[in-house]
Tab-separated table of C-alpha atoms in Angstrom:
chain	number	residue	atom	x	y	z
H	1111	MET	CA	-31.080	-58.040	32.371
H	1112	VAL	CA	-28.330	-59.509	30.048
H	1113	GLY	CA	-29.596	-59.548	26.713
H	1114	PHE	CA	-29.498	-55.991	27.536
H	1115	THR	CA	-25.967	-55.082	28.326
H	1116	MET	CA	-25.574	-57.501	24.640
H	1117	LEU	CA	-27.881	-54.851	23.192
H	1118	ILE	CA	-26.751	-52.066	24.086
H	1119	ILE	CA	-22.737	-53.194	23.269
H	1120	TYR	CA	-24.113	-54.146	20.231
H	1121	PHE	CA	-24.811	-50.932	19.438
H	1122	PHE	CA	-22.401	-48.902	20.652
H	1123	LEU	CA	-19.926	-51.108	18.007
H	1124	LEU	CA	-22.064	-50.400	15.536
H	1125	SER	CA	-21.625	-46.960	15.769
H	1126	TYR	CA	-18.218	-46.941	16.192
H	1127	ILE	CA	-17.878	-49.226	13.234
H	1128	THR	CA	-20.318	-46.436	11.173
H	1129	ILE	CA	-18.653	-43.225	12.862
H	1130	THR	CA	-15.141	-45.210	12.088
H	1131	THR	CA	-16.619	-46.429	8.139
H	1132	THR	CA	-17.540	-42.347	7.142
H	1133	LEU	CA	-15.871	-40.442	8.864
H	1134	SER	CA	-12.135	-41.402	9.815
H	1135	LEU	CA	-11.117	-43.931	6.580
H	1136	ASP	CA	-8.830	-42.506	3.594
H	1137	THR	CA	-8.951	-45.878	1.222
H	1138	ILE	CA	-11.366	-47.512	-0.579
H	1139	THR	CA	-11.503	-51.389	-1.390
H	1140	LEU	CA	-13.193	-53.971	-3.474
H	1141	GLY	CA	-17.390	-54.224	-1.417
H	1142	GLN	CA	-16.482	-51.162	-0.082
H	1143	SER	CA	-18.492	-47.978	-1.219
H	1144	ILE	CA	-19.593	-44.451	-0.480
H	1145	LYS	CA	-22.822	-44.213	-0.341
H	1146	ASP	CA	-25.272	-40.780	-0.730
H	1147	GLY	CA	-25.470	-38.769	3.536
H	1148	GLU	CA	-21.397	-40.893	3.691
H	1149	LYS	CA	-18.093	-39.106	3.859
H	1150	LEU	CA	-14.553	-40.111	2.647
H	1151	LEU	CA	-11.293	-37.613	5.243
H	1152	SER	CA	-7.626	-37.486	4.468
H	1153	SER	CA	-5.719	-39.047	6.669
H	1154	SER	CA	-5.175	-35.692	8.335
H	1155	ASN	CA	-8.873	-34.359	8.180
H	1156	VAL	CA	-7.641	-32.098	5.687
H	1157	PHE	CA	-10.207	-32.779	2.398
H	1158	GLU	CA	-13.091	-34.499	1.989
H	1159	LEU	CA	-15.011	-36.471	0.248
H	1160	GLY	CA	-18.933	-36.262	-0.410
H	1161	PHE	CA	-21.672	-35.901	-2.084
H	1162	PHE	CA	-23.451	-32.807	-2.632
H	1163	SER	CA	-26.222	-30.120	-4.155
H	1164	PRO	CA	-24.315	-26.888	-5.334
H	1165	GLY	CA	-26.757	-23.737	-4.969
H	1166	LYS	CA	-30.197	-24.248	-5.258
H	1167	SER	CA	-29.755	-27.791	-7.119
H	1168	SER	CA	-31.734	-29.978	-7.115
H	1169	GLY	CA	-28.534	-32.404	-8.219
H	1170	ARG	CA	-26.790	-34.768	-6.266
H	1171	TYR	CA	-23.075	-34.665	-7.345
H	1172	LEU	CA	-19.566	-36.006	-6.086
H	1173	GLY	CA	-17.053	-34.284	-5.399
H	1174	ILE	CA	-14.573	-32.911	-2.710
H	1175	TRP	CA	-12.875	-30.148	-0.873
H	1176	TYR	CA	-11.476	-28.788	2.273
H	1177	LYS	CA	-13.326	-29.996	5.129
H	1178	LYS	CA	-12.243	-26.359	6.430
H	1179	ASP	CA	-14.996	-25.183	4.102
H	1180	GLY	CA	-16.966	-27.890	3.277
H	1181	GLU	CA	-19.508	-27.617	0.853
H	1182	LYS	CA	-19.086	-24.435	0.441
H	1183	SER	CA	-15.685	-24.150	-2.316
H	1184	VAL	CA	-15.843	-27.634	-3.919
H	1185	ALA	CA	-12.588	-28.032	-5.755
H	1186	TRP	CA	-13.166	-30.659	-8.201
H	1187	VAL	CA	-16.286	-33.035	-9.332
H	1188	ALA	CA	-16.229	-36.839	-10.633
H	1189	ASN	CA	-20.118	-36.078	-12.628
H	1190	ARG	CA	-19.764	-32.475	-13.943
H	1191	ASP	CA	-21.989	-33.079	-16.248
H	1192	THR	CA	-24.791	-36.411	-15.215
H	1193	PRO	CA	-26.785	-35.149	-11.277
H	1194	ILE	CA	-27.847	-37.786	-9.604
H	1195	SER	CA	-31.375	-37.056	-9.317
H	1196	ASP	CA	-31.817	-38.561	-5.420
H	1197	SER	CA	-30.067	-39.570	-2.550
H	1198	SER	CA	-29.868	-42.916	-4.021
H	1199	GLY	CA	-26.021	-42.863	-5.447
H	1200	PHE	CA	-22.682	-44.695	-4.382
H	1201	LEU	CA	-19.502	-44.922	-5.488
H	1202	SER	CA	-17.502	-47.616	-5.258
H	1203	ILE	CA	-13.873	-49.505	-7.498
H	1204	ASN	CA	-14.400	-52.894	-8.964
H	1205	ALA	CA	-11.900	-55.679	-9.914
H	1206	GLN	CA	-10.898	-53.291	-12.765
H	1207	GLY	CA	-9.419	-50.960	-10.744
H	1208	SER	CA	-12.428	-48.062	-12.320
H	1209	LEU	CA	-13.805	-46.386	-9.851
H	1210	VAL	CA	-17.891	-46.508	-10.062
H	1211	LEU	CA	-20.342	-43.848	-9.186
H	1212	ARG	CA	-24.301	-45.649	-9.423
H	1213	MET	CA	-27.832	-45.348	-8.681
H	1214	ASN	CA	-28.546	-47.652	-6.239
H	1215	SER	CA	-32.816	-47.141	-7.109
H	1216	THR	CA	-31.440	-48.062	-10.957
H	1217	ASN	CA	-27.886	-49.202	-10.409
H	1218	ASN	CA	-27.416	-46.735	-13.506
H	1219	ILE	CA	-24.091	-46.249	-13.670
H	1220	VAL	CA	-23.258	-42.019	-13.301
H	1221	TRP	CA	-19.271	-41.671	-13.444
H	1222	SER	CA	-16.597	-44.012	-13.819
H	1223	SER	CA	-12.924	-43.543	-13.943
H	1224	ASN	CA	-12.947	-45.616	-17.091
H	1225	THR	CA	-9.691	-47.354	-16.182
H	1226	SER	CA	-9.089	-51.754	-16.709
H	1227	THR	CA	-6.062	-53.145	-15.416
H	1228	SER	CA	-6.008	-56.063	-13.540
H	1229	LEU	CA	-4.518	-55.588	-10.174
H	1230	GLN	CA	-4.440	-57.539	-7.334
H	1231	ASN	CA	-5.643	-55.329	-5.009
H	1232	PRO	CA	-7.404	-52.445	-6.076
H	1233	VAL	CA	-7.736	-48.943	-3.385
H	1234	ALA	CA	-9.451	-45.437	-3.971
H	1235	VAL	CA	-6.882	-43.026	-1.300
H	1236	LEU	CA	-7.837	-40.016	-0.914
H	1237	LEU	CA	-4.588	-38.113	-0.027
H	1238	ASP	CA	-4.207	-35.344	2.151
H	1239	SER	CA	-3.522	-32.907	-1.210
H	1240	GLY	CA	-6.989	-33.602	-1.501
H	1241	ASN	CA	-6.147	-36.402	-4.720
H	1242	LEU	CA	-8.628	-39.087	-5.031
H	1243	VAL	CA	-5.666	-41.876	-7.142
H	1244	VAL	CA	-6.806	-45.706	-7.400
H	1245	LYS	CA	-2.853	-48.238	-6.820
H	1246	ASP	CA	-2.148	-51.311	-6.515
H	1247	GLY	CA	-2.343	-51.771	-2.068
H	1248	ASN	CA	0.113	-54.185	-2.395
H	1249	ASP	CA	2.534	-52.192	-4.148
H	1250	LYS	CA	4.583	-50.315	-2.331
H	1251	ASN	CA	5.748	-47.003	-4.049
H	1252	PRO	CA	2.954	-44.292	-3.190
H	1253	ASP	CA	3.945	-42.042	-6.681
H	1254	ASN	CA	2.677	-45.344	-8.389
H	1255	PHE	CA	-0.640	-44.480	-9.420
H	1256	LEU	CA	-3.724	-46.088	-11.671
H	1257	TRP	CA	-5.956	-43.405	-12.047
H	1258	GLN	CA	-5.463	-39.828	-10.333
H	1259	SER	CA	-8.621	-37.254	-10.221
H	1260	PHE	CA	-5.506	-34.337	-10.428
H	1261	ASP	CA	-5.330	-36.169	-14.476
H	1262	TYR	CA	-9.005	-33.637	-14.958
H	1263	PRO	CA	-9.062	-31.079	-12.803
H	1264	CYS	CA	-12.455	-28.909	-12.912
H	1265	ASP	CA	-12.669	-25.629	-12.543
H	1266	THR	CA	-9.270	-25.386	-8.685
H	1267	LEU	CA	-5.892	-25.793	-9.050
H	1268	LEU	CA	-4.788	-27.189	-6.453
H	1269	SER	CA	-1.262	-27.339	-4.682
H	1270	GLY	CA	0.395	-30.321	-6.551
H	1271	MET	CA	-1.605	-30.100	-9.374
H	1272	LYS	CA	-0.662	-29.468	-13.222
H	1273	LEU	CA	-1.695	-27.037	-15.341
H	1274	GLY	CA	-0.347	-27.642	-18.655
H	1275	LYS	CA	-0.011	-30.391	-21.106
H	1276	ASN	CA	2.310	-34.581	-21.274
H	1277	LEU	CA	3.564	-33.349	-24.352
H	1278	VAL	CA	4.573	-37.410	-24.718
H	1279	THR	CA	0.651	-39.041	-23.553
H	1280	GLY	CA	-0.926	-35.968	-24.903
H	1281	MET	CA	-2.224	-35.319	-21.718
H	1282	ASP	CA	-4.285	-31.958	-21.219
H	1283	TRP	CA	-4.660	-30.562	-17.391
H	1284	PHE	CA	-6.634	-27.529	-17.999
H	1285	LEU	CA	-8.572	-25.661	-15.798
H	1286	SER	CA	-13.293	-25.018	-16.814
H	1287	SER	CA	-15.535	-22.954	-14.861
H	1288	TRP	CA	-18.538	-24.300	-13.635
H	1289	LYS	CA	-21.727	-22.949	-15.965
H	1290	SER	CA	-23.433	-21.153	-12.734
H	1291	MET	CA	-22.811	-21.494	-9.655
H	1292	ASP	CA	-25.842	-23.678	-9.367
H	1293	ASP	CA	-24.855	-26.166	-12.418
H	1294	PRO	CA	-21.086	-27.646	-11.943
H	1295	ALA	CA	-20.736	-28.594	-15.164
H	1296	PRO	CA	-18.248	-27.149	-17.627
H	1297	GLY	CA	-19.171	-23.987	-18.880
H	1298	ASN	CA	-17.509	-21.062	-21.273
H	1299	PHE	CA	-13.990	-20.663	-19.660
H	1300	THR	CA	-11.324	-22.708	-19.724
H	1301	TYR	CA	-8.018	-21.574	-18.810
H	1302	GLN	CA	-5.093	-23.410	-19.897
H	1303	VAL	CA	-1.440	-23.489	-21.262
H	1304	ASP	CA	-0.852	-22.728	-24.924
H	1305	PRO	CA	2.011	-25.090	-25.904
H	1306	HIS	CA	2.611	-23.584	-29.304
H	1307	GLY	CA	5.241	-21.576	-29.799
H	1308	PHE	CA	7.110	-20.226	-26.965
H	1309	PRO	CA	4.743	-21.650	-24.162
H	1310	GLN	CA	1.604	-18.958	-22.202
H	1311	ILE	CA	-1.122	-18.849	-20.079
H	1312	ILE	CA	-4.344	-17.656	-22.129
H	1313	LEU	CA	-7.691	-17.591	-21.014
H	1314	ARG	CA	-11.175	-18.538	-23.714
H	1315	ASN	CA	-14.331	-17.541	-23.795
H	1316	GLY	CA	-15.586	-21.004	-25.928
H	1317	SER	CA	-12.755	-20.814	-28.500
H	1318	GLU	CA	-12.225	-16.772	-27.968
H	1319	ILE	CA	-8.763	-15.175	-26.339
H	1320	ILE	CA	-10.014	-13.288	-23.926
H	1321	TYR	CA	-6.578	-12.791	-21.727
H	1322	ARG	CA	-3.570	-13.449	-22.041
H	1323	ALA	CA	-0.937	-14.041	-18.358
H	1324	GLY	CA	1.844	-14.319	-20.294
H	1325	SER	CA	5.001	-16.350	-21.152
H	1326	TRP	CA	7.130	-17.335	-18.516
H	1327	ASP	CA	10.380	-15.379	-18.220
H	1328	GLY	CA	12.636	-17.458	-15.453
H	1329	LEU	CA	10.252	-15.835	-12.649
H	1330	ARG	CA	6.650	-15.376	-13.912
H	1331	PHE	CA	4.663	-14.834	-15.946
H	1332	THR	CA	4.768	-11.839	-18.530
H	1333	GLY	CA	1.047	-10.914	-18.344
H	1334	THR	CA	1.353	-11.502	-14.435
H	1335	PRO	CA	3.591	-8.541	-13.009
H	1336	LEU	CA	2.231	-9.064	-9.534
H	1337	LEU	CA	3.120	-12.608	-8.919
H	1338	GLN	CA	5.802	-12.241	-6.386
H	1339	PRO	CA	7.384	-15.523	-4.041
H	1340	ASN	CA	4.966	-15.220	-0.353
H	1341	THR	CA	5.155	-16.711	2.249
H	1342	VAL	CA	2.136	-19.224	1.425
H	1343	TYR	CA	3.194	-20.313	-1.712
H	1344	THR	CA	6.619	-21.655	-3.915
H	1345	TYR	CA	5.748	-21.959	-7.673
H	1346	ASP	CA	7.222	-22.832	-11.143
H	1347	PHE	CA	6.880	-23.247	-14.860
H	1348	VAL	CA	8.513	-26.708	-16.051
H	1349	SER	CA	8.730	-26.753	-20.664
H	1350	ASN	CA	11.166	-30.176	-21.525
H	1351	GLU	CA	10.598	-32.260	-24.193
H	1352	LYS	CA	8.082	-34.529	-22.207
H	1353	GLU	CA	5.728	-31.837	-20.545
H	1354	VAL	CA	5.209	-27.680	-20.253
H	1355	PHE	CA	2.884	-27.276	-16.812
H	1356	TYR	CA	2.645	-24.930	-14.284
H	1357	MET	CA	2.706	-25.606	-10.499
H	1358	PHE	CA	2.547	-24.000	-6.490
H	1359	LYS	CA	3.422	-26.148	-3.761
H	1360	LEU	CA	2.222	-25.172	0.257
H	1361	LYS	CA	4.830	-24.086	2.300
H	1362	ASN	CA	1.851	-25.250	4.755
H	1363	ARG	CA	-0.662	-27.741	4.323
H	1364	SER	CA	-2.475	-25.850	7.226
H	1365	VAL	CA	-2.619	-22.533	4.992
H	1366	PRO	CA	-5.106	-23.426	2.908
H	1367	SER	CA	-5.135	-21.276	-1.193
H	1368	LYS	CA	-6.586	-22.123	-4.744
H	1369	LEU	CA	-6.511	-20.608	-7.954
H	1370	ALA	CA	-9.700	-21.155	-9.825
H	1371	VAL	CA	-11.740	-20.109	-13.024
H	1372	THR	CA	-14.914	-18.248	-11.949
H	1373	PRO	CA	-18.318	-18.658	-13.962
H	1374	SER	CA	-18.144	-14.961	-15.024
H	1375	GLY	CA	-14.341	-15.467	-16.504
H	1376	ASP	CA	-12.306	-14.451	-13.671
H	1377	VAL	CA	-9.169	-16.064	-12.947
H	1378	GLN	CA	-8.062	-15.430	-8.748
H	1379	HIS	CA	-6.012	-16.886	-6.417
H	1380	PHE	CA	-7.525	-17.279	-2.557
H	1381	THR	CA	-5.898	-18.166	0.886
H	1382	TRP	CA	-8.082	-19.910	3.645
H	1383	ILE	CA	-7.989	-16.568	6.575
H	1384	ASP	CA	-9.206	-18.794	9.861
H	1385	GLU	CA	-10.071	-15.677	11.352
H	1386	ILE	CA	-12.509	-15.108	9.482
H	1387	GLN	CA	-13.474	-18.989	8.286
H	1388	THR	CA	-13.419	-17.749	4.043
H	1389	TRP	CA	-11.507	-17.790	1.583
H	1390	ARG	CA	-8.965	-14.469	0.340
H	1391	ARG	CA	-9.036	-13.261	-3.052
H	1392	ASP	CA	-5.184	-12.512	-3.394
H	1393	SER	CA	-5.236	-10.835	-7.410
H	1394	VAL	CA	-1.654	-12.018	-8.907
H	1395	SER	CA	-2.757	-9.294	-12.709
H	1396	ALA	CA	-4.266	-6.095	-12.378
H	1397	ILE	CA	-7.986	-5.940	-13.652
H	1398	ASP	CA	-8.050	-3.231	-16.100
H	1399	GLN	CA	-8.836	-3.003	-20.197
H	1400	CYS	CA	-5.473	-3.884	-20.961
H	1401	ASN	CA	-5.999	-6.793	-20.023
H	1402	ASN	CA	-8.278	-7.759	-22.319
H	1403	TYR	CA	-6.802	-10.025	-25.691
H	1404	ALA	CA	-5.654	-7.067	-28.174
H	1405	PHE	CA	-7.150	-4.947	-27.009
H	1406	CYS	CA	-5.215	-1.905	-29.064
H	1407	GLY	CA	-4.558	-4.765	-31.936
H	1408	SER	CA	-1.262	-4.656	-34.100
H	1409	TYR	CA	1.871	-2.858	-32.823
H	1410	ALA	CA	-0.120	-0.726	-30.303
H	1411	SER	CA	0.889	-1.309	-25.908
H	1412	CYS	CA	-2.718	-0.480	-23.869
H	1413	ASN	CA	-1.000	1.882	-21.103
H	1414	SER	CA	-3.927	2.134	-18.764
H	1415	ASN	CA	-2.118	5.119	-17.213
H	1416	LYS	CA	-3.155	7.532	-20.210
H	1417	SER	CA	-7.450	6.703	-19.993
H	1418	PRO	CA	-9.263	6.952	-21.707
H	1419	ALA	CA	-6.326	7.116	-24.440
H	1420	VAL	CA	-5.152	4.061	-23.435
H	1421	CYS	CA	-3.892	2.581	-27.019
H	1422	GLU	CA	-0.756	4.148	-28.667
H	1423	CYS	CA	1.017	2.208	-32.308
H	1424	LEU	CA	4.981	2.151	-31.322
H	1425	GLU	CA	7.120	3.952	-33.091
H	1426	GLY	CA	7.459	3.607	-37.159
H	1427	PHE	CA	3.838	2.528	-37.597
H	1428	THR	CA	1.374	3.964	-37.388
H	1429	PRO	CA	-2.913	3.654	-37.095
H	1430	LYS	CA	-4.325	1.063	-39.328
H	1431	SER	CA	-7.830	2.906	-39.369
H	1432	PRO	CA	-6.821	6.735	-38.771
H	1433	GLY	CA	-10.902	7.637	-38.024
H	1434	GLU	CA	-11.545	4.570	-35.878
H	1435	TRP	CA	-8.799	5.246	-33.792
H	1436	GLU	CA	-9.946	9.335	-33.269
H	1437	ILE	CA	-13.042	8.021	-31.734
H	1438	LEU	CA	-10.937	5.692	-29.536
H	1439	ASP	CA	-11.748	2.276	-31.508
H	1440	TRP	CA	-8.018	1.231	-31.960
H	1441	THR	CA	-9.558	-3.397	-32.491
H	1442	GLU	CA	-8.006	-2.147	-35.946
H	1443	GLY	CA	-4.519	-2.057	-34.445
H	1444	CYS	CA	-1.186	-0.430	-36.055
H	1445	VAL	CA	0.650	-0.565	-39.307
H	1446	ARG	CA	4.373	0.528	-40.348
H	1447	ARG	CA	4.900	3.875	-41.963
H	1448	ALA	CA	7.180	2.644	-44.301
H	1449	PRO	CA	8.423	-1.035	-44.895
H	1450	LEU	CA	10.268	-2.659	-44.166
H	1451	PRO	CA	13.759	-3.419	-46.576
H	1452	CYS	CA	14.081	-6.151	-45.061
H	1453	ASN	CA	18.678	-6.005	-45.380
H	1454	HIS	CA	20.951	-4.830	-43.149
H	1455	SER	CA	20.580	-1.773	-42.885
H	1456	ASP	CA	16.898	-2.547	-40.889
H	1457	ARG	CA	17.485	-0.938	-36.595
H	1458	PHE	CA	15.244	-2.066	-33.314
H	1459	ARG	CA	13.508	0.181	-30.764
H	1460	LYS	CA	13.834	-0.766	-27.029
H	1461	TYR	CA	10.417	-0.717	-25.079
H	1462	ALA	CA	10.849	-1.402	-21.611
H	1463	ALA	CA	9.457	-2.969	-18.986
H	1464	VAL	CA	6.231	-4.413	-21.618
H	1465	LYS	CA	4.116	-7.331	-21.217
H	1466	LEU	CA	5.475	-9.468	-24.176
H	1467	PRO	CA	3.099	-9.778	-27.334
H	1468	ASP	CA	1.719	-12.928	-27.744
H	1469	THR	CA	4.168	-15.596	-28.150
H	1470	SER	CA	2.116	-18.620	-30.400
H	1471	GLN	CA	4.259	-17.763	-33.422
H	1472	SER	CA	7.330	-17.235	-32.082
H	1473	TRP	CA	10.841	-19.445	-31.857
H	1474	VAL	CA	12.974	-19.487	-28.658
H	1475	ASP	CA	16.724	-20.380	-28.658
H	1476	LYS	CA	17.287	-20.705	-24.509
H	1477	ASN	CA	21.306	-21.529	-25.702
H	1478	ILE	CA	22.397	-18.143	-26.652
H	1479	SER	CA	22.788	-14.448	-26.168
H	1480	LEU	CA	20.864	-10.944	-26.770
H	1481	VAL	CA	24.032	-10.345	-29.588
H	1482	GLU	CA	23.468	-13.407	-30.824
H	1483	CYS	CA	19.475	-13.027	-31.009
H	1484	GLU	CA	19.907	-10.001	-32.985
H	1485	LYS	CA	21.550	-10.543	-35.096
H	1486	LEU	CA	19.233	-13.430	-36.319
H	1487	CYS	CA	16.327	-11.438	-36.347
H	1488	LEU	CA	17.896	-9.139	-37.933
H	1489	ASN	CA	19.008	-12.106	-41.100
H	1490	ARG	CA	15.751	-13.128	-40.936
H	1491	CYS	CA	13.051	-11.295	-42.846
H	1492	SER	CA	10.165	-12.015	-40.824
H	1493	CYS	CA	11.300	-11.872	-37.471
H	1494	THR	CA	9.757	-9.189	-36.219
H	1495	ALA	CA	10.902	-8.559	-32.864
H	1496	TYR	CA	13.665	-10.140	-29.780
H	1497	ALA	CA	13.399	-10.195	-26.413
H	1498	ASN	CA	15.130	-12.651	-24.192
H	1499	SER	CA	13.399	-15.849	-22.763
H	1500	ASP	CA	15.012	-15.297	-19.164
H	1501	VAL	CA	14.959	-11.924	-16.922
H	1502	ARG	CA	17.366	-14.082	-14.291
H	1503	GLU	CA	20.397	-12.308	-13.992
H	1504	GLU	CA	21.777	-10.576	-16.797
H	1505	GLY	CA	19.240	-12.044	-18.936
H	1506	SER	CA	19.776	-15.345	-20.747
H	1507	GLY	CA	18.045	-16.866	-23.869
H	1508	CYS	CA	16.471	-15.485	-27.866
H	1509	LEU	CA	13.214	-15.225	-27.414
H	1510	LEU	CA	12.325	-13.562	-31.465
H	1511	TRP	CA	9.201	-13.294	-33.118
H	1512	PHE	CA	7.423	-14.244	-36.934
H	1513	SER	CA	4.386	-12.522	-37.147
H	1514	ASP	CA	2.477	-9.606	-35.995
H	1515	LEU	CA	2.161	-7.957	-32.929
H	1516	LEU	CA	-0.197	-8.651	-30.703
H	1517	ASP	CA	-1.317	-8.350	-26.203
H	1518	ILE	CA	1.932	-5.918	-25.847
H	1519	ARG	CA	0.923	-3.678	-22.240
H	1520	ASN	CA	2.793	-0.911	-20.367
H	1521	LEU	CA	3.652	-2.128	-17.055
H	1522	PHE	CA	5.799	0.155	-14.927
H	1523	VAL	CA	7.483	-2.726	-12.541
H	1524	ASN	CA	8.661	-6.889	-12.926
H	1525	GLY	CA	8.450	-6.048	-16.582
H	1526	GLN	CA	10.017	-6.835	-19.705
H	1527	ASP	CA	12.892	-5.115	-22.662
H	1528	LEU	CA	10.381	-5.357	-26.333
H	1529	TYR	CA	12.798	-5.253	-29.739
H	1530	VAL	CA	10.848	-3.860	-32.051
H	1531	ARG	CA	11.920	-4.141	-35.707
H	1532	VAL	CA	11.986	-0.845	-37.915
H	1533	ALA	CA	13.118	0.941	-41.030
H	1534	ALA	CA	16.714	2.622	-39.528
H	1535	SER	CA	14.433	5.942	-41.220
H	1536	GLU	CA	11.537	5.640	-38.290
H	1537	LEU	CA	14.347	5.895	-36.410
H	1538	ASP	CA	16.506	8.071	-37.560
H	1539	ILE	CA	12.515	9.922	-37.540
H	1540	ALA	CA	12.280	9.145	-34.101
H	1541	ARG	CA	15.748	10.157	-33.212
H	1542	ARG	CA	15.477	14.074	-34.503
H	1543	ARG	CA	12.217	13.611	-32.760
H	1544	HIS	CA	14.098	13.366	-30.092
H	1545	LEU	CA	16.847	15.576	-30.041
H	1546	SER	CA	13.431	18.750	-31.298
H	1547	GLU	CA	11.787	17.120	-28.191
H	1548	LYS	CA	14.708	17.784	-26.333
H	1549	LYS	CA	16.252	21.326	-27.478
H	1550	ARG	CA	12.866	22.481	-27.246
H	1551	ALA	CA	12.771	21.926	-23.351
H	1552	ILE	CA	15.986	23.420	-23.158
H	1553	ILE	CA	14.850	25.928	-24.233
H	1554	ILE	CA	12.126	26.362	-22.328
H	1555	VAL	CA	14.025	25.762	-20.017
H	1556	SER	CA	16.573	28.182	-20.607
H	1557	CYS	CA	13.560	31.370	-20.446
H	1558	LEU	CA	12.621	30.275	-17.340
H	1559	VAL	CA	16.060	30.425	-16.018
H	1560	SER	CA	16.314	34.062	-17.663
H	1561	ALA	CA	13.217	35.485	-16.584
H	1562	MET	CA	13.778	34.046	-12.773
H	1563	GLY	CA	17.117	35.998	-13.490
H	1564	VAL	CA	15.840	39.473	-14.598
H	1565	LEU	CA	13.262	39.578	-11.539
H	1566	VAL	CA	16.031	39.193	-9.362
H	1567	LEU	CA	17.942	41.683	-10.683
H	1568	GLY	CA	14.645	44.115	-10.845
H	1569	TRP	CA	13.935	43.268	-7.253
H	1570	VAL	CA	17.586	44.425	-6.051
H	1571	ILE	CA	17.621	47.133	-8.114
H	1572	PHE	CA	14.603	48.082	-6.803
H	1573	MET	CA	15.484	47.616	-2.864
H	1574	CYS	CA	19.182	49.692	-3.649
H	1575	LYS	CA	16.768	52.753	-5.545
H	1576	ARG	CA	14.282	52.438	-2.239
H	1577	LYS	CA	17.552	52.521	0.222
H	1578	LEU	CA	18.682	55.858	-1.410
H	1579	ARG	CA	15.520	57.501	-1.730
H	1580	ILE	CA	15.215	56.899	2.156
H	1581	GLN	CA	18.338	58.285	3.160
H	1582	GLY	CA	18.032	61.467	1.216
H	1583	ASN	CA	14.770	61.646	2.352
H	1584	LEU	CA	17.654	62.259	6.213
H	1585	TYR	CA	19.781	64.443	5.202
H	1586	PHE	CA	16.424	66.824	4.045
H	1587	VAL	CA	15.755	66.702	8.103
H	1588	SER	CA	18.402	66.931	9.286
H	1589	SER	CA	19.722	70.610	7.282
H	1590	TYR	CA	16.347	71.872	8.904
H	1591	ALA	CA	17.395	70.903	12.586
H	1592	ALA	CA	14.611	68.689	12.885
H	1593	PRO	CA	12.981	67.805	16.155
H	1594	THR	CA	13.152	64.150	17.261
H	1595	GLN	CA	8.519	64.491	16.608
H	1596	ALA	CA	9.359	64.408	12.526
H	1597	VAL	CA	13.020	62.027	13.146
H	1598	LEU	CA	9.810	59.736	14.184
H	1599	SER	CA	7.392	60.489	11.938
H	1600	LEU	CA	9.538	59.378	8.968
H	1601	ALA	CA	10.546	56.516	11.125
H	1602	ALA	CA	7.036	55.495	10.757
H	1603	LYS	CA	6.376	55.602	7.303
H	1604	TYR	CA	10.456	54.282	6.061
H	1605	PRO	CA	11.126	51.600	9.017
H	1606	TYR	CA	14.430	51.164	7.553
H	1607	ILE	CA	15.247	54.675	9.297
H	1608	ALA	CA	16.170	52.105	12.384
H	1609	LEU	CA	18.331	50.947	11.042
H	1610	LEU	CA	21.016	54.286	10.834
H	1611	PRO	CA	21.466	54.752	14.479
H	1612	ASN	CA	24.271	56.963	14.708
H	1613	LEU	CA	21.901	59.594	12.267
H	1614	LEU	CA	20.723	60.631	16.074
H	1615	GLY	CA	22.694	62.928	18.793
H	1616	ALA	CA	22.261	62.560	21.963
H	1617	ASN	CA	19.663	65.743	22.604
H	1618	GLY	CA	16.997	64.140	20.851
H	1619	ARG	CA	17.432	66.020	16.867
H	1620	ILE	CA	19.465	64.605	14.198
H	1621	VAL	CA	23.064	65.010	13.371
H	1622	ARG	CA	24.046	66.110	9.932
H	1623	LYS	CA	26.726	64.080	7.966
H	1624	SER	CA	29.706	65.620	6.903
H	1625	LYS	CA	29.499	65.087	2.560
């Protein structure tokens, strides 16, 4: 009986230890490992690390996901390119501080974090942010990491992750789509910060830019007018001599949120809704043909409200291929109608509420005014346009373009003012055209007002004549001392007779009025 009791206690303790190490542990130390079927949980049970098989795939991958969503929406994958063919995979940490994923059946290394240093007590910890970090367990600094998964994003940007580039080390933080819903290997689409010129965020399909979120204007990216302060997360863009990156942070950790690139190339922000246990897609940019990079070619703007002819040359420019333009092929864009004399006679045409052009070949000075910016552009023959680099308050900073202007679109809301360089003659033509259109509008309005006046005057004359005609008939009737019946007959034909009660005498006969 005593032996049976001890056996029960032994199995209870073994079960407790198993549950503790596989369901509640957030740390891997030397000698420990996470096997297929076990899970690592962050301290507050926000994120979970374990093995999974995506979609219809039979391959096994090591990944991290929100515990609320389970394996349905994986945020990070270790062995994206090298699936494990069976369930013998396990993750451990070695004395050099490297995370190592092996197959137990062959002991082959499937994936490694490739860190090599001497640590007294190397540990791997899954944080509540979803960041898997390697650190010295004896180090009291909570942010002193030897390695972190946040430096190697997959298709998902989580709160606290950076999307950008470290200009000192060259570390590039970018998102890459899965190949398919069944294959987490890097797909064709990448979403990243382009640090050339004035930094901007772009989406590529291979090496081709297909969408440009635009440059940061102090409040949002110029191509994402719908990005607004909200109750779920805050966001910011940092650009200095050491690094350039975009980041968002959750206001409430209990409301999960993420930015993801889908296998089809869509970039969307998602928020978890507890009531329906699913992700709600929050669009941060309008989805239409004007979002396609350089859809209208150079020196043209795209206006989705003018479908199907959404493209229009800027003032002072004309279609490069008029024939193609007529059949709605705007690829070639527009060219100047008149060459720039490149002197102080050049002028600038203002375009309000637009998405600023591609800034990869631009130059910025954040410390000068818009007036000084105009002078700078005017003094440089290669300068094609200028704008404020920051729209906050009344605007500040100077952004100059030194190439053809590409990927402009009308936004109508949260757009920015752009000043495009044109020859003075073109601006004079535009001004005369504007005045001509204004005169034409004035003439049309004047004609309409005159026509209405004539109609009103005609109606007044008609009513006066009708009234006189009725009074003449009354005099005619009264001259024959017509009976009341004649008056009633006349009243039926001319209702206005009711307005003349003084014509009837007490005996019901019409009284003759003196002349």
